[in-house]
XYZ file of C-alpha atoms in Angstrom:
724
model
C -33.779 2.422 -24.553
C -33.548 5.052 -21.845
C -32.625 8.745 -21.614
C -30.129 10.565 -19.352
C -32.329 13.736 -19.598
C -35.822 12.259 -19.846
C -37.708 15.562 -19.293
C -36.398 16.956 -22.579
C -38.107 14.184 -24.528
C -41.368 16.125 -24.096
C -39.906 18.639 -26.509
C -40.626 16.219 -29.341
C -44.268 17.409 -29.118
C -43.053 20.475 -30.996
C -42.984 18.244 -34.045
C -46.700 18.994 -34.338
C -46.024 22.693 -35.152
C -45.558 22.140 -38.928
C -48.892 20.257 -39.019
C -50.674 23.041 -37.133
C -49.203 25.678 -39.467
C -50.307 23.650 -42.464
C -53.864 23.315 -41.152
C -54.072 26.996 -40.297
C -52.857 27.983 -43.753
C -55.525 25.791 -45.348
C -58.280 27.578 -43.424
C -56.987 31.072 -44.298
C -58.137 31.032 -48.015
C -61.626 30.782 -49.653
C -62.173 28.722 -52.774
C -63.210 31.070 -55.680
C -64.159 29.734 -59.109
C -63.162 31.838 -62.183
C -63.159 31.144 -65.890
C -59.510 30.404 -66.660
C -59.558 27.896 -63.821
C -61.378 25.473 -66.036
C -58.408 25.344 -68.399
C -55.820 25.044 -65.571
C -57.679 22.254 -63.790
C -56.647 19.682 -66.294
C -52.943 20.578 -65.817
C -53.252 20.638 -62.009
C -54.942 17.261 -61.943
C -52.051 15.819 -63.881
C -49.466 17.247 -61.367
C -51.549 16.942 -58.192
C -50.272 13.559 -57.106
C -46.667 14.598 -57.594
C -47.114 17.929 -55.781
C -48.969 16.303 -52.881
C -46.223 13.735 -52.475
C -43.513 16.438 -52.465
C -45.426 18.554 -49.930
C -46.019 15.502 -47.734
C -42.303 14.681 -47.747
C -41.439 18.309 -46.910
C -43.974 18.251 -44.053
C -42.458 15.051 -42.674
C -38.971 16.550 -42.864
C -40.105 19.619 -40.935
C -41.841 17.457 -38.337
C -38.687 15.346 -37.942
C -36.427 18.350 -37.293
C -37.783 19.358 -33.802
C -38.402 15.713 -32.898
C -34.805 14.776 -33.666
C -33.506 17.921 -31.938
C -35.137 17.130 -28.604
C -34.411 13.434 -29.009
C -30.742 14.455 -29.290
C -30.952 16.765 -26.230
C -32.475 13.973 -24.126
C -29.249 11.874 -24.616
C -30.702 8.445 -25.421
C -28.896 5.167 -24.584
C -30.014 2.210 -26.738
C -28.900 -0.552 -24.314
C -28.886 0.939 -20.809
C -27.021 -0.786 -17.972
C -28.449 1.184 -15.065
C -29.240 -0.125 -11.618
C -32.938 0.640 -11.795
C -33.754 -2.982 -12.707
C -30.796 -4.744 -11.125
C -32.537 -5.921 -7.971
C -35.919 -7.430 -8.573
C -35.424 -9.463 -11.742
C -36.250 -13.151 -12.075
C -37.138 -15.562 -9.290
C -35.754 -15.790 -5.782
C -32.106 -14.825 -5.560
C -29.264 -14.240 -3.140
C -28.250 -10.587 -3.199
C -24.660 -9.941 -2.053
C -23.500 -6.361 -1.571
C -19.727 -5.877 -1.199
C -18.678 -2.460 0.143
C -15.109 -1.356 -0.473
C -14.026 0.080 2.891
C -10.334 0.447 2.006
C -8.411 3.607 2.820
C -8.648 5.209 -0.644
C -12.452 5.325 -0.295
C -11.962 8.208 2.151
C -10.895 10.511 -0.677
C -13.044 13.652 -0.856
C -12.436 16.557 -3.232
C -15.011 19.237 -2.455
C -17.781 16.673 -1.991
C -18.698 13.673 0.119
C -16.047 10.911 0.333
C -16.437 7.967 -2.014
C -17.105 5.757 0.999
C -20.147 7.825 2.011
C -21.567 7.455 -1.497
C -20.927 3.712 -1.395
C -22.703 3.293 1.941
C -25.648 5.413 0.789
C -25.894 3.442 -2.444
C -25.778 0.127 -0.565
C -28.512 1.275 1.801
C -30.665 2.402 -1.146
C -30.236 -0.910 -2.931
C -30.998 -2.978 0.133
C -34.033 -0.822 0.801
C -35.582 -1.967 -2.507
C -34.995 -5.735 -2.362
C -37.908 -8.106 -2.730
C -39.212 -9.901 0.369
C -38.457 -13.348 -1.101
C -34.745 -12.593 -1.655
C -31.894 -13.247 0.793
C -29.283 -10.512 1.361
C -25.654 -10.509 2.518
C -23.475 -7.470 3.226
C -19.670 -7.800 3.076
C -16.643 -5.519 3.533
C -13.360 -5.759 1.633
C -11.387 -5.440 4.892
C -12.868 -8.698 6.250
C -14.866 -10.420 3.490
C -15.049 -13.727 5.341
C -16.859 -12.026 8.214
C -20.209 -10.781 6.806
C -21.904 -7.773 8.384
C -25.186 -9.637 7.815
C -25.531 -13.008 6.138
C -28.493 -14.470 4.241
C -31.080 -12.185 5.823
C -34.645 -12.140 4.422
C -35.393 -9.265 2.060
C -38.492 -8.380 4.073
C -36.200 -6.931 6.773
C -35.291 -3.962 4.600
C -34.771 -1.482 7.420
C -32.364 -3.820 9.194
C -30.446 -4.443 5.973
C -30.172 -0.744 5.143
C -29.060 0.009 8.713
C -26.372 -2.690 8.570
C -24.920 -1.165 5.408
C -24.985 2.322 6.929
C -23.150 1.039 10.024
C -20.072 -0.069 8.033
C -17.087 2.165 8.866
C -14.061 3.125 6.809
C -10.870 1.152 7.481
C -7.176 1.763 6.734
C -6.713 -1.554 4.914
C -5.777 -2.385 1.327
C -8.240 -4.046 -1.036
C -6.274 -6.822 -2.762
C -9.068 -7.876 -5.090
C -7.903 -11.430 -5.950
C -7.835 -12.236 -2.218
C -11.102 -10.386 -1.569
C -12.981 -12.139 -4.372
C -11.675 -15.551 -3.265
C -13.128 -14.861 0.188
C -16.396 -13.626 -1.355
C -16.564 -16.873 -3.339
C -16.527 -18.828 -0.073
C -19.449 -16.741 1.216
C -21.352 -17.227 -2.052
C -21.211 -20.992 -1.605
C -23.044 -20.675 1.710
C -25.889 -18.554 0.309
C -29.367 -20.084 0.115
C -30.498 -19.588 -3.464
C -28.601 -20.777 -6.560
C -29.274 -17.487 -8.373
C -26.669 -15.065 -7.039
C -26.221 -11.386 -7.790
C -23.103 -9.598 -6.514
C -22.910 -5.813 -6.341
C -19.447 -4.323 -5.726
C -19.309 -0.696 -4.637
C -15.789 0.687 -5.112
C -13.834 3.739 -6.283
C -12.063 1.810 -9.074
C -8.508 2.587 -7.996
C -5.999 0.545 -9.958
C -4.078 -0.584 -6.872
C -5.205 -4.086 -5.941
C -6.586 -5.135 -9.341
C -4.598 -7.645 -11.393
C -5.083 -10.651 -13.676
C -5.345 -13.075 -10.770
C -9.016 -12.111 -10.311
C -9.750 -14.190 -13.429
C -9.311 -17.388 -11.389
C -12.492 -16.497 -9.462
C -14.472 -14.773 -12.187
C -14.020 -17.758 -14.495
C -15.807 -19.952 -11.941
C -18.525 -17.360 -11.491
C -19.083 -17.240 -15.234
C -19.612 -21.011 -15.298
C -21.916 -20.869 -12.264
C -24.034 -18.035 -13.650
C -23.177 -15.477 -10.963
C -24.188 -11.978 -12.041
C -21.727 -9.250 -11.071
C -22.092 -5.511 -11.300
C -19.451 -2.977 -10.260
C -20.706 0.379 -9.019
C -18.173 3.174 -9.459
C -18.398 5.697 -6.596
C -15.019 7.339 -7.213
C -13.954 10.543 -8.912
C -11.777 10.640 -12.063
C -9.120 13.085 -10.873
C -7.214 12.764 -7.604
C -4.497 14.826 -5.893
C -2.935 13.538 -2.705
C -0.072 14.113 -0.270
C 0.867 10.936 1.591
C 3.205 9.992 4.411
C 4.517 6.735 2.966
C 6.755 5.441 5.754
C 8.750 6.131 8.900
C 11.863 3.956 9.098
C 14.693 3.873 11.647
C 18.178 4.870 10.527
C 19.878 3.576 13.682
C 19.738 -0.178 14.216
C 19.331 0.156 17.980
C 17.067 2.531 19.898
C 18.240 3.210 23.457
C 16.489 4.990 26.309
C 17.637 8.564 26.753
C 19.687 8.568 23.534
C 18.451 10.379 20.396
C 17.641 7.918 17.629
C 17.643 8.816 13.941
C 14.560 8.089 11.814
C 13.506 9.042 8.303
C 10.032 9.917 7.034
C 9.181 9.547 3.339
C 6.590 12.038 2.033
C 5.159 11.821 -1.495
C 3.435 14.797 -3.096
C 1.072 13.460 -5.774
C -0.712 16.774 -6.188
C -0.291 19.626 -8.695
C 0.618 22.092 -5.938
C 3.963 22.741 -4.239
C 4.068 22.256 -0.468
C 5.700 25.309 1.049
C 5.999 25.977 4.769
C 3.704 23.110 5.757
C 3.743 22.055 9.398
C 3.822 18.500 10.726
C 3.272 17.270 14.272
C 5.617 14.731 15.886
C 4.162 12.987 18.949
C 6.267 10.884 21.299
C 4.052 9.119 23.856
C 1.328 11.736 23.183
C 3.711 14.665 23.707
C 3.494 16.821 20.541
C 6.117 18.992 18.903
C 5.855 20.906 15.625
C 8.120 20.452 12.619
C 8.400 22.464 9.411
C 8.380 20.325 6.301
C 10.819 20.989 3.458
C 9.499 22.386 0.199
C 8.113 19.509 -1.859
C 7.517 20.027 -5.568
C 4.514 18.470 -7.344
C 4.793 14.734 -8.066
C 8.039 14.323 -6.112
C 9.121 12.494 -2.964
C 10.967 14.056 -0.028
C 12.835 12.440 2.870
C 12.516 14.137 6.241
C 15.122 13.288 8.924
C 13.715 12.885 12.442
C 15.401 12.721 15.828
C 13.379 10.912 18.466
C 14.354 10.430 22.116
C 12.433 8.083 24.413
C 12.518 8.826 28.156
C 12.872 5.244 29.395
C 13.053 1.587 28.423
C 10.047 -0.517 27.546
C 7.256 -0.120 24.967
C 6.840 3.353 23.489
C 5.037 4.822 20.507
C 5.441 7.902 18.378
C 3.758 9.307 15.297
C 4.158 11.933 12.601
C 1.100 13.744 11.249
C 0.938 15.861 8.087
C -1.645 18.582 7.443
C -4.972 17.201 6.262
C -5.754 17.035 2.569
C -8.289 15.295 0.309
C -7.315 11.869 1.687
C -6.709 12.362 5.437
C -6.300 8.644 6.127
C -2.702 8.486 4.875
C -1.431 11.690 6.529
C -0.344 10.042 9.791
C 1.812 7.040 10.623
C 2.775 5.444 13.916
C 5.640 3.314 15.191
C 5.672 1.070 18.261
C 9.191 0.657 19.641
C 10.497 -1.694 22.332
C 13.188 0.639 23.691
C 16.210 -0.966 25.365
C 17.897 0.529 28.401
C 21.398 -0.404 27.248
C 23.504 -2.140 24.628
C 25.558 -5.144 25.750
C 28.931 -5.443 23.970
C 30.824 -8.626 24.852
C 34.543 -8.550 24.079
C 36.211 -11.964 23.810
C 39.894 -11.489 24.673
C 42.059 -13.863 22.674
C 45.294 -12.592 24.229
C 44.656 -11.363 27.803
C 47.294 -9.432 29.787
C 47.574 -7.722 33.153
C 49.563 -4.840 31.677
C 47.678 -1.604 30.881
C 46.600 -1.765 27.239
C 48.424 -5.056 26.959
C 45.286 -7.152 26.357
C 43.908 -7.651 22.896
C 40.653 -5.815 23.735
C 41.884 -2.865 25.827
C 41.891 -0.485 22.862
C 38.316 -1.544 22.145
C 36.984 -1.339 25.699
C 38.133 2.258 26.184
C 36.166 3.932 23.343
C 33.152 1.643 23.756
C 32.777 2.418 27.472
C 31.978 6.071 26.807
C 28.345 5.210 26.090
C 25.704 7.150 24.177
C 23.233 9.589 25.652
C 22.253 8.431 29.127
C 24.849 6.920 31.452
C 25.496 3.182 31.097
C 23.771 3.149 27.710
C 26.585 0.910 26.429
C 27.696 -1.924 28.670
C 31.055 -3.483 27.889
C 31.798 -6.968 29.189
C 35.211 -8.667 28.741
C 35.332 -12.469 28.852
C 38.029 -15.058 28.078
C 37.797 -17.201 24.973
C 36.985 -20.481 26.768
C 33.200 -20.221 27.209
C 32.080 -16.959 25.634
C 28.763 -18.454 24.428
C 27.643 -19.945 27.709
C 23.874 -19.958 28.176
C 24.449 -18.562 31.658
C 25.521 -15.303 30.052
C 23.046 -12.660 28.972
C 22.638 -12.597 25.168
C 24.952 -9.974 23.715
C 23.923 -7.321 21.223
C 27.431 -7.271 19.742
C 30.018 -10.033 20.136
C 33.661 -9.178 19.356
C 36.209 -11.952 18.746
C 39.641 -10.342 19.126
C 42.487 -12.631 18.002
C 40.561 -15.691 19.215
C 42.236 -18.882 17.999
C 39.096 -20.585 16.692
C 35.580 -21.447 17.859
C 34.520 -25.031 18.375
C 32.021 -26.685 16.066
C 29.259 -26.211 18.655
C 30.225 -22.570 19.111
C 30.251 -22.010 15.350
C 26.732 -23.467 15.037
C 25.481 -21.336 17.905
C 27.185 -18.260 16.437
C 25.311 -18.842 13.187
C 21.949 -19.039 14.957
C 22.628 -15.941 17.057
C 23.810 -13.842 14.121
C 20.888 -14.813 11.926
C 18.603 -13.848 14.809
C 20.134 -10.360 14.869
C 23.300 -10.398 16.988
C 26.228 -8.404 15.599
C 29.588 -10.171 15.225
C 32.956 -8.417 14.813
C 36.134 -10.447 14.175
C 39.623 -8.961 14.589
C 42.408 -11.075 13.153
C 45.853 -11.762 14.645
C 48.700 -14.223 14.886
C 46.744 -16.691 17.061
C 44.001 -17.227 14.461
C 43.652 -20.717 12.993
C 42.820 -19.592 9.459
C 41.912 -23.039 8.148
C 39.547 -23.781 11.022
C 37.877 -20.386 10.732
C 37.252 -20.957 7.038
C 35.948 -24.486 7.633
C 33.552 -23.436 10.410
C 32.502 -19.900 9.438
C 32.620 -20.030 5.636
C 30.522 -23.146 5.201
C 27.818 -23.001 2.569
C 25.113 -23.943 5.090
C 26.213 -21.381 7.703
C 28.358 -18.711 6.085
C 29.413 -15.906 8.429
C 32.772 -14.699 7.101
C 32.465 -12.127 4.293
C 35.369 -13.750 2.422
C 37.611 -16.758 3.173
C 40.869 -15.745 4.861
C 44.255 -16.618 3.301
C 47.247 -15.677 5.445
C 48.943 -12.878 7.376
C 50.946 -10.475 5.266
C 53.893 -8.561 6.707
C 53.898 -5.312 4.769
C 54.405 -1.722 5.786
C 51.367 0.273 4.656
C 50.220 3.775 5.447
C 46.701 4.951 4.789
C 43.093 3.732 4.807
C 40.594 4.177 1.961
C 36.886 4.144 2.859
C 34.690 2.722 0.109
C 31.841 5.069 -0.965
C 29.053 2.558 -0.207
C 25.854 3.531 1.585
C 24.494 2.643 3.983
C 27.697 1.595 5.675
C 28.767 1.349 9.328
C 31.936 3.245 8.388
C 30.439 6.011 6.240
C 31.090 8.558 9.019
C 34.811 8.157 8.301
C 34.252 9.808 4.924
C 33.485 13.053 6.799
C 37.019 13.167 8.245
C 39.862 15.053 6.612
C 41.914 12.824 4.284
C 44.993 13.378 6.436
C 43.292 11.652 9.403
C 43.178 8.374 7.439
C 46.429 8.795 5.520
C 48.575 8.598 8.668
C 47.271 5.178 9.780
C 50.281 2.839 9.802
C 49.888 -0.929 9.317
C 52.608 -3.535 9.691
C 50.619 -6.753 9.411
C 47.183 -7.652 8.008
C 45.179 -10.691 6.959
C 44.657 -11.225 3.248
C 41.331 -12.563 1.993
C 40.135 -14.297 -1.182
C 37.648 -11.924 -2.853
C 37.755 -13.943 -6.069
C 36.349 -17.072 -4.459
C 33.243 -15.233 -3.343
C 32.739 -14.007 -6.897
C 33.147 -17.517 -8.331
C 30.584 -18.896 -5.887
C 28.074 -16.119 -6.705
C 28.277 -15.002 -3.108
C 29.375 -11.426 -3.652
C 25.884 -9.936 -3.215
C 25.861 -10.770 0.493
C 29.422 -9.559 1.159
C 31.048 -6.213 0.514
C 34.237 -4.349 1.358
C 33.741 -1.236 3.511
C 37.375 -0.056 3.655
C 40.697 -0.947 2.014
C 44.360 -0.529 2.856
C 46.418 1.853 0.767
C 48.619 -0.882 -0.698
C 49.110 -1.582 -4.438
C 46.499 -4.347 -4.366
C 43.959 -2.319 -2.362
C 43.557 -5.176 0.134
C 40.354 -5.213 2.199
C 40.671 -3.647 5.660
C 37.054 -4.089 6.813
C 34.515 -6.358 5.117
C 30.857 -6.978 5.933
C 28.428 -9.840 5.462
C 24.669 -9.762 6.028
C 23.470 -13.031 7.566
C 19.751 -13.131 8.320
C 19.018 -10.150 10.553
C 22.623 -9.927 11.779
C 25.794 -8.275 10.522
C 29.340 -9.688 10.530
C 32.339 -7.322 10.277
C 35.778 -8.781 9.547
C 38.715 -6.517 10.453
C 41.861 -7.760 8.711
C 44.190 -6.400 11.395
C 44.528 -6.683 15.162
C 42.489 -4.781 17.735
C 45.708 -3.822 19.560
C 48.967 -2.274 18.374
C 50.656 -5.576 17.553
C 50.016 -5.226 13.833
C 49.113 -1.531 13.356
C 49.006 1.907 14.967
C 45.360 2.569 14.160
C 44.139 1.994 17.776
C 45.936 5.158 18.932
C 44.360 7.304 16.198
C 41.131 9.283 16.889
C 39.649 7.793 13.722
C 39.798 4.340 15.367
C 37.466 5.498 18.145
C 34.974 6.770 15.572
C 35.319 3.646 13.414
C 34.781 1.195 16.272
C 31.832 3.057 17.747
C 30.105 3.448 14.390
C 30.783 -0.206 13.589
C 29.112 -1.259 16.837
C 26.109 0.972 16.121
C 25.827 -0.465 12.618
C 26.207 -4.118 13.636
C 24.309 -4.190 16.955
C 21.204 -6.297 17.373
C 18.402 -4.240 15.808
C 15.519 -2.881 17.811
C 12.636 -5.004 16.615
C 9.639 -3.271 15.121
C 7.433 -6.364 15.195
C 4.740 -4.341 16.969
C 4.510 -1.926 14.037
C 2.106 -3.546 11.581
C 0.003 -2.678 8.554
C -3.707 -2.196 9.162
C -5.510 -5.443 8.506
C -2.610 -7.701 9.518
C -3.292 -10.476 11.988
C -1.645 -9.919 15.376
C -0.575 -12.736 17.671
C 1.213 -11.889 20.924
C 3.175 -14.748 22.501
C 4.077 -14.377 26.177
C 6.712 -16.675 27.655
C 5.995 -17.003 31.356
C 5.453 -19.584 34.049
C 2.853 -17.339 35.715
C -0.908 -17.360 35.220
C -1.963 -14.875 32.518
C -5.460 -13.428 32.804
C -7.646 -10.338 32.510
C -6.371 -9.640 28.984
C -7.794 -6.442 27.512
C -7.190 -4.505 24.321
C -7.808 -0.774 23.927
C -8.255 0.128 20.233
C -7.349 3.500 18.679
C -9.468 6.532 19.412
C -10.037 5.821 23.094
C -12.792 3.261 22.525
C -13.845 0.887 25.273
C -11.369 -1.977 25.922
C -12.333 -5.430 24.680
C -11.592 -8.626 26.584
C -9.362 -11.255 24.989
C -8.299 -14.722 26.008
C -4.809 -16.167 26.502
C -4.444 -19.652 24.974
C -1.671 -21.920 26.383
C 0.780 -23.178 23.757
C 2.303 -26.608 23.553
C 5.835 -26.584 24.944
C 8.630 -27.114 22.445
C 11.699 -29.047 23.668
C 14.027 -26.813 21.646
C 12.589 -23.587 23.078
C 14.718 -22.449 26.012
C 12.252 -19.751 27.071
C 9.824 -22.103 28.809
C 6.005 -22.257 28.713
C 4.056 -19.700 26.698
C 0.552 -18.419 25.996
C -0.775 -16.716 22.863
C -3.138 -13.748 22.575
C -4.885 -13.262 19.251
C -6.139 -9.806 18.222
C -9.674 -9.819 16.792
C -8.814 -7.245 14.105
C -6.552 -4.346 13.210
C -8.663 -2.638 10.532
C -8.235 0.836 11.967
C -4.962 2.770 11.925
C -3.533 3.981 15.208
C -2.213 2.685 18.513
C -3.540 -0.499 20.136
C -2.737 -0.953 23.830
C -2.625 -4.492 25.219
C -2.668 -5.154 28.966
C -2.765 -8.363 31.009
C -2.261 -9.560 34.565
C 0.677 -11.917 35.068
C 0.418 -13.473 38.540
C 2.592 -11.802 41.182
C 4.327 -9.745 38.483
C 1.219 -7.584 38.287
C -0.127 -5.788 35.229
C 1.995 -5.934 32.077
C 1.547 -3.775 28.994
C 2.501 -3.719 25.342
C 1.864 -1.309 22.488
C 1.052 -2.028 18.833
C 0.904 0.491 16.001
C -1.209 -0.172 12.897
C -0.370 1.964 9.868
C -2.427 2.637 6.736
C -1.387 0.544 3.759
C 0.872 2.661 1.529
C -0.572 1.056 -1.615
C -3.891 2.768 -0.926
C -2.269 6.176 -1.412
C -1.816 5.410 -5.118
C -5.011 6.866 -6.560
C -4.607 6.052 -10.250
C -7.907 4.847 -11.703
C -8.580 1.686 -13.668
C -10.786 2.151 -16.721
C -14.044 0.240 -17.068
C -12.943 -1.532 -20.248
C -9.693 -2.673 -18.621
C -11.612 -3.942 -15.591
C -13.977 -5.929 -17.795
C -10.999 -7.437 -19.595
C -9.381 -8.484 -16.295
C -12.594 -10.225 -15.220
C -13.188 -12.099 -18.480
C -14.961 -14.370 -19.320
C -17.434 -13.037 -16.739
C -19.756 -10.437 -18.257
C -19.395 -7.585 -15.779
C -21.501 -4.442 -15.930
C -19.961 -1.212 -14.649
C -22.224 1.651 -13.593
C -21.564 4.976 -11.926
C -23.210 6.641 -8.955
C -24.615 10.064 -9.788
C -26.639 12.354 -7.516
C -28.286 11.287 -4.281
C -31.168 9.233 -3.031
C -33.376 7.385 -5.474
C -31.741 9.077 -8.480
C -28.171 8.215 -7.553
C -27.960 5.354 -10.066
C -27.865 6.753 -13.568
C -28.181 4.449 -16.565
C -24.918 3.980 -18.378
C -24.002 2.679 -21.783
C -22.999 3.974 -25.226
C -24.676 7.301 -25.913
C -25.715 7.987 -29.549
C -25.866 11.801 -29.393
C -23.018 12.145 -31.883
C -24.912 10.032 -34.415
C -28.077 12.071 -33.804
C -26.190 15.360 -34.169
C -24.834 14.272 -37.546
C -28.323 13.148 -38.601
C -29.798 16.502 -37.542
C -27.295 18.441 -39.648
C -27.949 16.223 -42.658
C -31.712 16.622 -42.161
C -31.422 20.433 -42.068
C -29.455 20.413 -45.298
C -31.916 18.057 -47.010
C -34.906 20.141 -45.815
C -33.437 23.370 -47.235
C -32.661 21.795 -50.604
C -36.021 20.036 -50.797
C -37.976 23.183 -49.789
C -36.273 25.054 -52.635
C -37.176 22.269 -55.029
C -40.828 22.155 -53.942
C -41.184 25.962 -54.180
C -39.923 26.197 -57.762
C -42.112 27.620 -60.506
C -44.122 25.007 -62.353
């Protein structure tokens, strides 16, 4: 048994007061003999034993009252589970200390962060190990890479210093994965007796039933595990959850739309808060919208990059109790232009006589900087030649039919991200299109085509689906779409897609205003690419839409929505492995990586990769990052022969799961780790007293006993003091 307030146990000495009073009262009177006493003595002798017993019981009751009172105030624990005897029991053992260095450990509410308490506790524990033990220090961000491994316990100062040197990361602690990695380290420890101490803030995120696969083995192997809780029960947090692009393509000099998601998990309303947007280290201030408690807000952002190439930008919220999730970064490979290749299925020398003339005119206007959109018109003979630069958007306008090889290549290009737009017409071979582009193994068409319908229709209806490349048309006045005249359109088989359970990948964006509401524009998502099927011609042969202003808006928005997306591969989550592949025939050397915070660059090596016959990009080398535990911008530079120094930018963001600060209760944690008998203790105070014994307190039982004892003492005192 132990006590949470051991000093108060000295108050039990007050139990001697009734004895002292009794002794003093005995000495206060003199024994005087008088005549009637002789006659009373016989009666007293008969009752003496009974009276003495009653007085003795009353004395014991009065002694027990102060003893029980101070025993109650000292808060006893019958079966303590404190850390005071954790290290130092039994024979030689391997002591493993696992420090949770995930992002949530940086939470601080008017006191030191949980991580600081964990590091201090680890240093204190390692400073008390026995010389014959072996010690290992691990981090949850990289558990397979020990800070120190199997070091003798006699080197206490070195062990304590190694624990103190651990720094906070922006990673997520996925405990099944972490414990599997710890299990591998345990197998390499020297002594068969193993004791694992986990210092964590007990946030629910990351804990699930899969940990039982490891703890079951540990139970069979006799591994002792204790979890040290360094967290706080209540938590309020404002987190920047994500920054995502709204536009598929980011072009140099053209504003690009982004959206930031901010979650307010605090009891206070954010009013008038300021955020800082940095584009290539150039800051600008933004005012956040009002965000009510326990709600999420979406903040639109407009970001313009001055030139092509790698760029980075970030958004930073005001600091709060958990500063680690208040800033996010994005690394963007900005393109200088968008290549739109128009395949003319019916060329002509007459002005606006070609199939693609009404497309080329609105698409040549560009966006933002001059030449941001490049339009290239090619005939339909060899529009997928490898001599041509890969297009961001490919438009087939009344093209008879692709060959089998072209259809296969189209499938690969679209799944890799290229946008494909198909305008129908009288030259289309419907059967061949369906056979080649609606195959189960390489399905590009949203729906199979049926036949051309000659019907006079007026009006276009935009479906209210979001996000949609045509949603801007819903902002126009209804009259702008009602006057669109159509004389001929391609019918499609929507029912077949529904029968083949293929409707989830295809949707109708707009319909004609005919009795059957026939599809006008349909979309299919194929891999990373988008396919848009227009059921009418791109010229005026089958409709008058090309001469309407709404056609300009529709075509431009469709191109923006279907274009090859700007890849965000360089935007990662902290802790992810990074592997940069460089395709070049030049010698790559002098590779260096500058981590966040302006630290000194580290040298890396470029490893040549085996050439693949199917890879058209030629020889390549790979650069592996050592780690990405910290959030921020990583700058990679290398020398590439006569091409000189090349650069790339990577952005590591904090894991959004770490912003969820809901706690897991000790009993639930023990249940997850069954059948392993896990002890959970809490860190209290500082220094040598920071580990308080924990267990089931019995103060409620003692309080009830004290009340009962008071009642019994009063009744019994009345009984003893009666006249006899």
